[in-house]
PDB file of C-alpha atoms in Angstrom:
ATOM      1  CA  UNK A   1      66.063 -28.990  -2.212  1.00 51.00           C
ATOM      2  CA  UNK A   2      62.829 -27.657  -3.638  1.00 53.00           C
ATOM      3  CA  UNK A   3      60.057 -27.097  -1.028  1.00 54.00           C
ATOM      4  CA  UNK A   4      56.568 -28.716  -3.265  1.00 54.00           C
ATOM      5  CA  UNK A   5      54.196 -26.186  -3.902  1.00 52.00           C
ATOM      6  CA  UNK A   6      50.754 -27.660  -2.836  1.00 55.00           C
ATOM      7  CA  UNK A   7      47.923 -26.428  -5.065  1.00 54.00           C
ATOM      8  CA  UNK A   8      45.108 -25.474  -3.877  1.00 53.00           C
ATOM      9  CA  UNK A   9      42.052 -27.784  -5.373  1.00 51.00           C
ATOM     10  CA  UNK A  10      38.219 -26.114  -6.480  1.00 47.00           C
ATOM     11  CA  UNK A  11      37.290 -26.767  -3.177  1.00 49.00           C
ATOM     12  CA  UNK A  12      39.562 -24.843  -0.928  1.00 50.00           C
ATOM     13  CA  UNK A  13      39.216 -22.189  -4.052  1.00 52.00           C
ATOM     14  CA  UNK A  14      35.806 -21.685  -3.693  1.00 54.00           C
ATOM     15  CA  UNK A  15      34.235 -19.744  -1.332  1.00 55.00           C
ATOM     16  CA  UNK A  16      31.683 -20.479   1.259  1.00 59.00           C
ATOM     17  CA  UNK A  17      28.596 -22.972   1.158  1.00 60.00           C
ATOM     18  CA  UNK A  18      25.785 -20.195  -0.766  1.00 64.00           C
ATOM     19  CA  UNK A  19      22.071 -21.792  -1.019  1.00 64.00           C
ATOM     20  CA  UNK A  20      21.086 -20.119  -3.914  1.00 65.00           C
ATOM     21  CA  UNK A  21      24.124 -20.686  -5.933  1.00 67.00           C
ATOM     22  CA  UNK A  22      24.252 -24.592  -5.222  1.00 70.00           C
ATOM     23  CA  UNK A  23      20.273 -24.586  -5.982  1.00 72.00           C
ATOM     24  CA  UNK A  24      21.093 -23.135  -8.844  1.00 63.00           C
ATOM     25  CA  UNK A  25      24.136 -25.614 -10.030  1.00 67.00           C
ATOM     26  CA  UNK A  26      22.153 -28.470  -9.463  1.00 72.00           C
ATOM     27  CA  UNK A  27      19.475 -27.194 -11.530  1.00 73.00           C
ATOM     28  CA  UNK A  28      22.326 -26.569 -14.831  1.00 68.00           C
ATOM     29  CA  UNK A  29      23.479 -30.229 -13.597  1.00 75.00           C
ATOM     30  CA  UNK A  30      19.643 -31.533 -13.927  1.00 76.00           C
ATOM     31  CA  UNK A  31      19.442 -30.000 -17.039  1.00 73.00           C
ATOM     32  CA  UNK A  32      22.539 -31.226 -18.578  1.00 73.00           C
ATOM     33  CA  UNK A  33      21.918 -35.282 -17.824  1.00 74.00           C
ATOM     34  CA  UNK A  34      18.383 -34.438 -18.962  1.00 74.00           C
ATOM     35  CA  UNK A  35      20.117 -33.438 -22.200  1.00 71.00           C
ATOM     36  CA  UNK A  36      22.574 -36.175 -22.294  1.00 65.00           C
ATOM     37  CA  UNK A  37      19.651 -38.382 -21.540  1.00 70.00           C
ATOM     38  CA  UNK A  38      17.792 -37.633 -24.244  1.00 73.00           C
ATOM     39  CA  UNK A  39      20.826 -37.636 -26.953  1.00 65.00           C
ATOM     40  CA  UNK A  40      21.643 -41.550 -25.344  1.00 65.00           C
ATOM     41  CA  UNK A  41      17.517 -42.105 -26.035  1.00 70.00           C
ATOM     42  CA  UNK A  42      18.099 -41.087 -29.566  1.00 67.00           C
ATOM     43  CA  UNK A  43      21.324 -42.587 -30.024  1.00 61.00           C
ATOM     44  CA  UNK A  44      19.802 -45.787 -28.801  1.00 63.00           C
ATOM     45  CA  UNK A  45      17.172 -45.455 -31.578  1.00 69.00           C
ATOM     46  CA  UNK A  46      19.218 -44.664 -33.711  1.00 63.00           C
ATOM     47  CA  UNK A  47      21.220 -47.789 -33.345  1.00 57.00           C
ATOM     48  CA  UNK A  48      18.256 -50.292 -34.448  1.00 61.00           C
ATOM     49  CA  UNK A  49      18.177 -48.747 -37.368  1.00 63.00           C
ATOM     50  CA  UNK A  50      21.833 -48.255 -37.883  1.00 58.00           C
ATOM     51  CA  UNK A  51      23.626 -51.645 -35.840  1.00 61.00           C
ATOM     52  CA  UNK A  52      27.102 -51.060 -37.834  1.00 58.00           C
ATOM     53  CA  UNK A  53      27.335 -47.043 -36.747  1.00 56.00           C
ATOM     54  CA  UNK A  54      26.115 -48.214 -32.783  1.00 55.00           C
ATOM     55  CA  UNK A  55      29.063 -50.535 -33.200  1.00 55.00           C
ATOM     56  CA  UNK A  56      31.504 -47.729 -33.967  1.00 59.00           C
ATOM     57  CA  UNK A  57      30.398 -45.155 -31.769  1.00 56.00           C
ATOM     58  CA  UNK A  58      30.500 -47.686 -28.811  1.00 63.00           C
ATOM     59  CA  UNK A  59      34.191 -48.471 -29.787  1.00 61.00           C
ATOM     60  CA  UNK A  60      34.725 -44.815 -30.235  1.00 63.00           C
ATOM     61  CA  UNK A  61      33.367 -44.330 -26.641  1.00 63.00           C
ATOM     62  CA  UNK A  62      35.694 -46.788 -25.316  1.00 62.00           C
ATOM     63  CA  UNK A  63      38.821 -45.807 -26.523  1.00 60.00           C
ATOM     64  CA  UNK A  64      37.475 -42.040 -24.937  1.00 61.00           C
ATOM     65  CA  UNK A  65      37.290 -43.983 -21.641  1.00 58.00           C
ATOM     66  CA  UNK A  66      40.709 -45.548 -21.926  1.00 62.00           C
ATOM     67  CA  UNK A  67      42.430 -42.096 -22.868  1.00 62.00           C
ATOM     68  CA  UNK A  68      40.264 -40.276 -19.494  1.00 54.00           C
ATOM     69  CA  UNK A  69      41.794 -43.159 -17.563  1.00 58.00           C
ATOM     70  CA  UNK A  70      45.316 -42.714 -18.677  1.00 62.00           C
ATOM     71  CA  UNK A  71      45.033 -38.908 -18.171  1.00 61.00           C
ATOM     72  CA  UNK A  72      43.642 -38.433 -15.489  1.00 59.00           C
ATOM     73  CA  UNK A  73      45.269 -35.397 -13.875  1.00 59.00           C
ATOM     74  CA  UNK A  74      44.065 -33.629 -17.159  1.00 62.00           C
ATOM     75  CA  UNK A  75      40.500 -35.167 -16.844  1.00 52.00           C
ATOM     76  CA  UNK A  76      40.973 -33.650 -13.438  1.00 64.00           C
ATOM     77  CA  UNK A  77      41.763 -29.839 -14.737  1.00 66.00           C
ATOM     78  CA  UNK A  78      39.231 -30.148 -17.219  1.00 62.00           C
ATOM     79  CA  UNK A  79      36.807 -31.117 -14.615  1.00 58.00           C
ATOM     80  CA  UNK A  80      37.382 -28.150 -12.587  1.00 67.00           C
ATOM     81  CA  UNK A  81      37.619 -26.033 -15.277  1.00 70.00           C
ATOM     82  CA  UNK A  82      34.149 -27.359 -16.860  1.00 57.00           C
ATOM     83  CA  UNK A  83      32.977 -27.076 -13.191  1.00 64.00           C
ATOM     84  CA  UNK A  84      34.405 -23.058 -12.226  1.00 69.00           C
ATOM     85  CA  UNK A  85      32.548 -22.304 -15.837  1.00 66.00           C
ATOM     86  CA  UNK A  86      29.386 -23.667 -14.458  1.00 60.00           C
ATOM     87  CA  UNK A  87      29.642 -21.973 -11.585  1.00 63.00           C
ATOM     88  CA  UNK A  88      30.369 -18.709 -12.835  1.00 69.00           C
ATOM     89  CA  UNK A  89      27.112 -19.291 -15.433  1.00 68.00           C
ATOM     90  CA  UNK A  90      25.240 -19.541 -12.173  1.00 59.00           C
ATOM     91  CA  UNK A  91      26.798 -16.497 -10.686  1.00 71.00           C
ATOM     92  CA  UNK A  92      25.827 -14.392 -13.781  1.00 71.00           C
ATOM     93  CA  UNK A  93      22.502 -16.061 -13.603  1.00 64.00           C
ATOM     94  CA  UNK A  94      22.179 -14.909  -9.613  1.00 73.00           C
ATOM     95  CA  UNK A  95      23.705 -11.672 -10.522  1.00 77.00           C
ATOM     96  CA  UNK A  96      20.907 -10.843 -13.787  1.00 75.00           C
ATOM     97  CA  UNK A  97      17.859 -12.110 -11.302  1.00 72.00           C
ATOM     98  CA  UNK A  98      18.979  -9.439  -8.390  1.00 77.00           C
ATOM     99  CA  UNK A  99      19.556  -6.607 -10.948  1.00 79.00           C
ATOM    100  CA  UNK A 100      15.909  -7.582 -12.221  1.00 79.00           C
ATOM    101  CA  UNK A 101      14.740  -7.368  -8.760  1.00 77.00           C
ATOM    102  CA  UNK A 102      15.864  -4.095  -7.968  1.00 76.00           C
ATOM    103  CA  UNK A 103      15.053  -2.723 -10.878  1.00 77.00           C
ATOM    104  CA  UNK A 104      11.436  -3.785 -10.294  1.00 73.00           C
ATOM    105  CA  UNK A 105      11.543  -2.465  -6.318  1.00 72.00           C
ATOM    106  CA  UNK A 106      12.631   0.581  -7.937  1.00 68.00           C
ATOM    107  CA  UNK A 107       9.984   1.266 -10.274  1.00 68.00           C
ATOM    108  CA  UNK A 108       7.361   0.636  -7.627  1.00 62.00           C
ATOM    109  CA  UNK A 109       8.880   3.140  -5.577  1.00 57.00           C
ATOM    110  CA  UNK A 110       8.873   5.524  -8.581  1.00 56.00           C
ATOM    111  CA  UNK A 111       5.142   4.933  -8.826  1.00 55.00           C
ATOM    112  CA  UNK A 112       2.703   7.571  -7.331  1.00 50.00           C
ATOM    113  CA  UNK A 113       0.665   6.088  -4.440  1.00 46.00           C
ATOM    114  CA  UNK A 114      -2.813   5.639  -5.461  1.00 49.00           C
ATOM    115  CA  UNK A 115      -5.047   8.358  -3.999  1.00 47.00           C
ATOM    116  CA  UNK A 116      -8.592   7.356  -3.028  1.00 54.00           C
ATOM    117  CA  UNK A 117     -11.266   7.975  -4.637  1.00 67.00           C
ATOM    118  CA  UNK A 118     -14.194  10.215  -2.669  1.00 76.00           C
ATOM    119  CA  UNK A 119     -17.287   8.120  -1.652  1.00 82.00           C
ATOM    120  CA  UNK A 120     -20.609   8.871  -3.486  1.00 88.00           C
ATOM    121  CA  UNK A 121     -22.701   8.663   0.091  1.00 91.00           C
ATOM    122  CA  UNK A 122     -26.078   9.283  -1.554  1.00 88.00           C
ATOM    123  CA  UNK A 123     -24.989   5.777  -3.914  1.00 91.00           C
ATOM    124  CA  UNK A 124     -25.180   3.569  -0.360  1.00 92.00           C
ATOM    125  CA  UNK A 125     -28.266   2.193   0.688  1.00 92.00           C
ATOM    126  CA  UNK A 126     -29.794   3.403   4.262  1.00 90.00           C
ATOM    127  CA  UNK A 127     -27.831   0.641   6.001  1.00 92.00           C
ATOM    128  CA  UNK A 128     -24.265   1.061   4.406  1.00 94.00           C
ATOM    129  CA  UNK A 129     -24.902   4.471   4.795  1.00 95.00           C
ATOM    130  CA  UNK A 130     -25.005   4.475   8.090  1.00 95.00           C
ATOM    131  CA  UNK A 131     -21.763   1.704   8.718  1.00 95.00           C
ATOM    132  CA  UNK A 132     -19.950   4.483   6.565  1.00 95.00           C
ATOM    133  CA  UNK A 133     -20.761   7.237   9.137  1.00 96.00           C
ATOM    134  CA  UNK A 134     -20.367   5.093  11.885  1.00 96.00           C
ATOM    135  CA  UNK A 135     -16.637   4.262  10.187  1.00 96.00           C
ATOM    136  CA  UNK A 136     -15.905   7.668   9.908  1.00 96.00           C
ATOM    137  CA  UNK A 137     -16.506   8.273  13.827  1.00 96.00           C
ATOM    138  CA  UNK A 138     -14.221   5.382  14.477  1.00 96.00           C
ATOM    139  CA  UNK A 139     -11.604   7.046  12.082  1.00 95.00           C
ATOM    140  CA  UNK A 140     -11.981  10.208  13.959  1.00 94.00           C
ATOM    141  CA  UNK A 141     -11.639   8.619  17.229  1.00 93.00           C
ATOM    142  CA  UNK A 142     -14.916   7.381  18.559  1.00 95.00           C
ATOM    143  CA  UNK A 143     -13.391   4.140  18.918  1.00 94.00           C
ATOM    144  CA  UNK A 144     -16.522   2.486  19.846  1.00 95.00           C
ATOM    145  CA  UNK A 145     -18.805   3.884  17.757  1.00 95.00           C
ATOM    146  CA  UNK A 146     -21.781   1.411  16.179  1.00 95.00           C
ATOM    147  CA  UNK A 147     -24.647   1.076  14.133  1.00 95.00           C
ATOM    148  CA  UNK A 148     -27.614   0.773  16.722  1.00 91.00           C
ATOM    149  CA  UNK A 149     -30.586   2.223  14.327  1.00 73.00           C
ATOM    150  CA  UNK A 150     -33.605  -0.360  13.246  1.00 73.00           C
ATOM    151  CA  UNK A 151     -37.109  -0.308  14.500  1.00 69.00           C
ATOM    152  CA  UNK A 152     -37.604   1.484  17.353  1.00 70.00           C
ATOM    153  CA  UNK A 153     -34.426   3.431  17.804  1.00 77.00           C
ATOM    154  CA  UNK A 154     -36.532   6.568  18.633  1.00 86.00           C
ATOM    155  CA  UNK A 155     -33.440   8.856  15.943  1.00 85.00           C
ATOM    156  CA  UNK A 156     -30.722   6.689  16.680  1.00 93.00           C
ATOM    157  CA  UNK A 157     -28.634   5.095  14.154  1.00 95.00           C
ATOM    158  CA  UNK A 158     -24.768   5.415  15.581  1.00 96.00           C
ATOM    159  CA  UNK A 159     -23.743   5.936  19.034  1.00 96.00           C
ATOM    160  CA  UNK A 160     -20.248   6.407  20.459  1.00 96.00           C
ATOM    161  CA  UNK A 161     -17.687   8.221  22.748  1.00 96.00           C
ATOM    162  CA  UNK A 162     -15.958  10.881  21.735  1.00 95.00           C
ATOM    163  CA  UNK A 163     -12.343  11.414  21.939  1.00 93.00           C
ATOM    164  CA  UNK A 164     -13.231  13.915  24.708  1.00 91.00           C
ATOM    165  CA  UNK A 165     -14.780  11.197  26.947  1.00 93.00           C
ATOM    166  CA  UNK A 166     -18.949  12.773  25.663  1.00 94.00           C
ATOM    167  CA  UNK A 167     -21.777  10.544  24.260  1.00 96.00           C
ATOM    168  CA  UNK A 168     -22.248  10.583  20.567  1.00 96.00           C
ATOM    169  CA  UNK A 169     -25.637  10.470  19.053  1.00 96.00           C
ATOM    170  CA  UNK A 170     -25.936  10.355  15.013  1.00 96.00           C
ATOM    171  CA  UNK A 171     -29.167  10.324  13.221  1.00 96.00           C
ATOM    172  CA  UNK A 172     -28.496   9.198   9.612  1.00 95.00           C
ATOM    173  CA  UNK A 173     -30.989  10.255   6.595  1.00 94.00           C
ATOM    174  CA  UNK A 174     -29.880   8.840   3.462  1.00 92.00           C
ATOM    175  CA  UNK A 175     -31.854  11.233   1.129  1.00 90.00           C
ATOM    176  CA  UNK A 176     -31.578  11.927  -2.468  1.00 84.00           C
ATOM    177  CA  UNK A 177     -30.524  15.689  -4.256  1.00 79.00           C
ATOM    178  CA  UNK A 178     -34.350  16.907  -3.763  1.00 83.00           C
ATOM    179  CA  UNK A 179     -35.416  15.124  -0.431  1.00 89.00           C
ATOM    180  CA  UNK A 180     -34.344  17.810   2.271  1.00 93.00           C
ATOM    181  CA  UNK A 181     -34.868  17.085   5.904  1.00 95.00           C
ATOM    182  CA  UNK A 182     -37.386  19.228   7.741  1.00 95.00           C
ATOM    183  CA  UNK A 183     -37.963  20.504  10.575  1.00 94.00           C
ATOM    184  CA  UNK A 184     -40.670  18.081  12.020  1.00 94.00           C
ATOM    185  CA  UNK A 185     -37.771  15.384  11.262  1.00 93.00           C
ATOM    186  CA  UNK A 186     -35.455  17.799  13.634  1.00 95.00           C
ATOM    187  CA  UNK A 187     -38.389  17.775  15.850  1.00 95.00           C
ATOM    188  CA  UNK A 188     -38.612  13.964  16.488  1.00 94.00           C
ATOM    189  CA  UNK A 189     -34.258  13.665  16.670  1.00 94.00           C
ATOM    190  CA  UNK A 190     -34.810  16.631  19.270  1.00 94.00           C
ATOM    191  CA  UNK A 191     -37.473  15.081  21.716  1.00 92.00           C
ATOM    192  CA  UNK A 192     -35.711  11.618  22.082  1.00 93.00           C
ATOM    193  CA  UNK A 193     -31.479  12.476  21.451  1.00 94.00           C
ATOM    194  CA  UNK A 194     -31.126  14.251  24.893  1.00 94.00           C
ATOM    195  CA  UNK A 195     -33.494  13.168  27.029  1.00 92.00           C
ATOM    196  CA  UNK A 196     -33.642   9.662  25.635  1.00 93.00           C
ATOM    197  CA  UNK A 197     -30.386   8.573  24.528  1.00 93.00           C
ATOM    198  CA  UNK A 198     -28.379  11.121  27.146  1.00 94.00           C
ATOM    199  CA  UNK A 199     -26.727  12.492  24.163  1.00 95.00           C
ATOM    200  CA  UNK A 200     -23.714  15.541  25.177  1.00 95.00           C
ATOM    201  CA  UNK A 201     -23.541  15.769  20.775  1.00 95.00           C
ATOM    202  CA  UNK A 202     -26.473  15.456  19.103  1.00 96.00           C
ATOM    203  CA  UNK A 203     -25.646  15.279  15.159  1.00 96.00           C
ATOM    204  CA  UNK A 204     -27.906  14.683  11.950  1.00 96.00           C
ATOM    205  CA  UNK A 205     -25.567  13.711   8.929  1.00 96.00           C
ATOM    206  CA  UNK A 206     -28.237  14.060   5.728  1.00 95.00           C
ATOM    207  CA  UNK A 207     -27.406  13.367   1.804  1.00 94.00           C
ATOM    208  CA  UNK A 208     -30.004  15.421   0.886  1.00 92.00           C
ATOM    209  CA  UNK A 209     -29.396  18.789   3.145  1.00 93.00           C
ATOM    210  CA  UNK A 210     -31.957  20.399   5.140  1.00 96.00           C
ATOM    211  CA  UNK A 211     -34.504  22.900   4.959  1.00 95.00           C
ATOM    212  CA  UNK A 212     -34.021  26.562   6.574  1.00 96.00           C
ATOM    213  CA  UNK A 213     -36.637  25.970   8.991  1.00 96.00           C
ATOM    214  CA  UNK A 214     -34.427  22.560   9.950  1.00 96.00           C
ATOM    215  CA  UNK A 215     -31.404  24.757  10.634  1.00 96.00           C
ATOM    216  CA  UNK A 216     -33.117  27.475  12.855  1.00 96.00           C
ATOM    217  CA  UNK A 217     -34.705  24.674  14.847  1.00 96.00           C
ATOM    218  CA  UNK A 218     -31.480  22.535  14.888  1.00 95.00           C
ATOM    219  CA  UNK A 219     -29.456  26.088  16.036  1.00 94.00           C
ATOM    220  CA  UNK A 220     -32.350  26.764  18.775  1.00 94.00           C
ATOM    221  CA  UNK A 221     -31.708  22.872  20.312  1.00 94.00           C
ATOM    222  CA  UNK A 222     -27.822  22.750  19.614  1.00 94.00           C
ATOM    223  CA  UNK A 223     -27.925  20.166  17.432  1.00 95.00           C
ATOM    224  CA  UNK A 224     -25.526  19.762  14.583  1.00 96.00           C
ATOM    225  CA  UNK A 225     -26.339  19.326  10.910  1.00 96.00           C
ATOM    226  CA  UNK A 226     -24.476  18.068   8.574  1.00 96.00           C
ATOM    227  CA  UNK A 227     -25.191  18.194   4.635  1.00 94.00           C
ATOM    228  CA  UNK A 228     -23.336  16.679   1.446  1.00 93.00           C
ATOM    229  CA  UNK A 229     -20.766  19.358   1.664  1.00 93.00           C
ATOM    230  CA  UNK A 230     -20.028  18.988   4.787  1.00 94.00           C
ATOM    231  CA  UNK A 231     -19.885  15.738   5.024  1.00 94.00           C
ATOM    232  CA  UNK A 232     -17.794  15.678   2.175  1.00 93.00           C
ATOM    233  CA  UNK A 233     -15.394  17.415   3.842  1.00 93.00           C
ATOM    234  CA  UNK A 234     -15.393  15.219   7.155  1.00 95.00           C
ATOM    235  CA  UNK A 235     -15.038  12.264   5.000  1.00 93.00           C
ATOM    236  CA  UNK A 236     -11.975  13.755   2.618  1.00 91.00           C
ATOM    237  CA  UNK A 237     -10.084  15.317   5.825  1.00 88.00           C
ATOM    238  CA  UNK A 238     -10.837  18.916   4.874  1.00 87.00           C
ATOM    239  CA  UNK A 239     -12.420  19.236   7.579  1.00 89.00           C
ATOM    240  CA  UNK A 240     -12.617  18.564  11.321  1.00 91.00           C
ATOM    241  CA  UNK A 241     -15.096  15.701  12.767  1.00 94.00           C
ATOM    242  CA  UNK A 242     -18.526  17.597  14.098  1.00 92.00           C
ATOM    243  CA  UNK A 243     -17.980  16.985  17.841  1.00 93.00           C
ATOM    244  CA  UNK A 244     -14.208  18.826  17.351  1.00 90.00           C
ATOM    245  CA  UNK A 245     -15.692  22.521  17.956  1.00 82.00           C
ATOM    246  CA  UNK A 246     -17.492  21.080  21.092  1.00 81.00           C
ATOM    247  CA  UNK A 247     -14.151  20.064  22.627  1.00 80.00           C
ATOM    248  CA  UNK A 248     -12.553  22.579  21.640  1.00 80.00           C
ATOM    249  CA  UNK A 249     -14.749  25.246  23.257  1.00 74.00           C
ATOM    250  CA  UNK A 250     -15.227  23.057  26.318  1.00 69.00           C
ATOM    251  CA  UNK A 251     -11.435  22.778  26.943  1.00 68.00           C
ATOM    252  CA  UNK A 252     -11.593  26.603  26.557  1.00 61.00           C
ATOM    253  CA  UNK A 253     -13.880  26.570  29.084  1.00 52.00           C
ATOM    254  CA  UNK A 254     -11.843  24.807  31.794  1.00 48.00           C
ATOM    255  CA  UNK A 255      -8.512  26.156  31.206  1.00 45.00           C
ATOM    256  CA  UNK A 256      -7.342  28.138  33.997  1.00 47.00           C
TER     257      UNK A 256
END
């Protein structure tokens, strides 16, 4: 006595429930009665023009029903063979869209990150000028560092704290290629950065440079000057922040 093979049907043949593939098989399905929709809409037309032809094809479609009825363990195969082809459309569908996807992750990390451009400083006005040096302190580590300058500041623009725990002071001068600070300007900074704002770094950031009298003055009352070059290198990481030698020295110092 033969033992009946039970077939497996589509169901127990498939694998398990996949969100994107059933999204994607309900969308071919959608587009399929949207399809047969429209050839029934034209068909339908079709017949007031044509009554005798309607006639037929409706009789034609009826003796199509009668045959599915009578057959329907081969409407059945047909089914699931009309239905595995659908799915594997969908799979190659799924399959082309990740391939696409990887390719394009790919390419971006093929591409060269985008290097940033150096910032014209003498372009800003006064005021962005001095958020941009105050940003720079932050970047550097004066966490706290702000934009305190306005009318009556008495020199300063940006104070902060150091990394090393000392008070920052930052006069900004925002001057064009032939403006130069002086020395009387490095006279004022002088009488009101130390024993008006407490300052342990004193530092004048300038767009425009300074004058040799400037520098011998700033030397004589330690404070620190920084011109376009200079502050071009600060800015582009070529160079250490201004209060960096300071700390350095001072650690020096106190090391046993």
């Amino acid at each position: 006595m033969g033992i009946p093979i039970r077939r497996r049907s589509v169901h127990e043949r498939r694998g398990p429930f996949d969100l994107r593939r059933t999204t994607f098989g309900f969308a071919l399905i959608a587009l399929i009665l949207a399809g047969g929709g429209m050839a029934l809409r034209a068909a339908w037309r079709s017949a007031g023009r044509h009554p005798v032809a309607a006639v037929l094809v409706i009789a034609l479609l009826l003796v199509a029903a009668l045959l599915v009825l009578r057959r329907r363990r081969r409407a059945r195969r047909i089914a699931e063979t009309v239905t595995d082809a659908a799915y594997g459309i969908v799979d190659a569908g799924i399959a082309e869209l990740d391939a696409a996807a990887e390719a394009a992750r790919a390419e971006r990390r093929l591409e060269p990150p985008e290097t940033a451009h150096p910032v014209d400083y003498a372009q800003l006005d006064p005021y962005a000028f001095e958020e941009a040096v105050a940003e720079l302190c932050r970047r550097d580590g004066c966490a706290d560092a702000e934009v305190v300058g306005g009318a009556g500041d008495l020199g300063a623009d940006v104070v902060g704290t150091t990394p090393g725990g000392r008070r920052l002071v930052v006069q900004c001068k925002r001057y064009g290629p032939e403006n130069r600070v002086g020395s009387q300007d490095l006279q004022r900074f002088g009488g009101t950065c130390y024993a008006v704002h407490e300052a342990d770094v004193a530092l004048v950031v300038s767009t425009g440079g300074f004058t040799e009298p400037a520098l011998d003055y700033a030397e004589q009352c330690a404070i620190l000057c920084y011109g376009p070059e200079e502050l071009a290198g600060w800015s582009e990481g070529g160079a250490p922040p201004p209060w960096a030698a300071l700390e350095e020295r001072a650690a020096g110092v106190s090391a046993p």
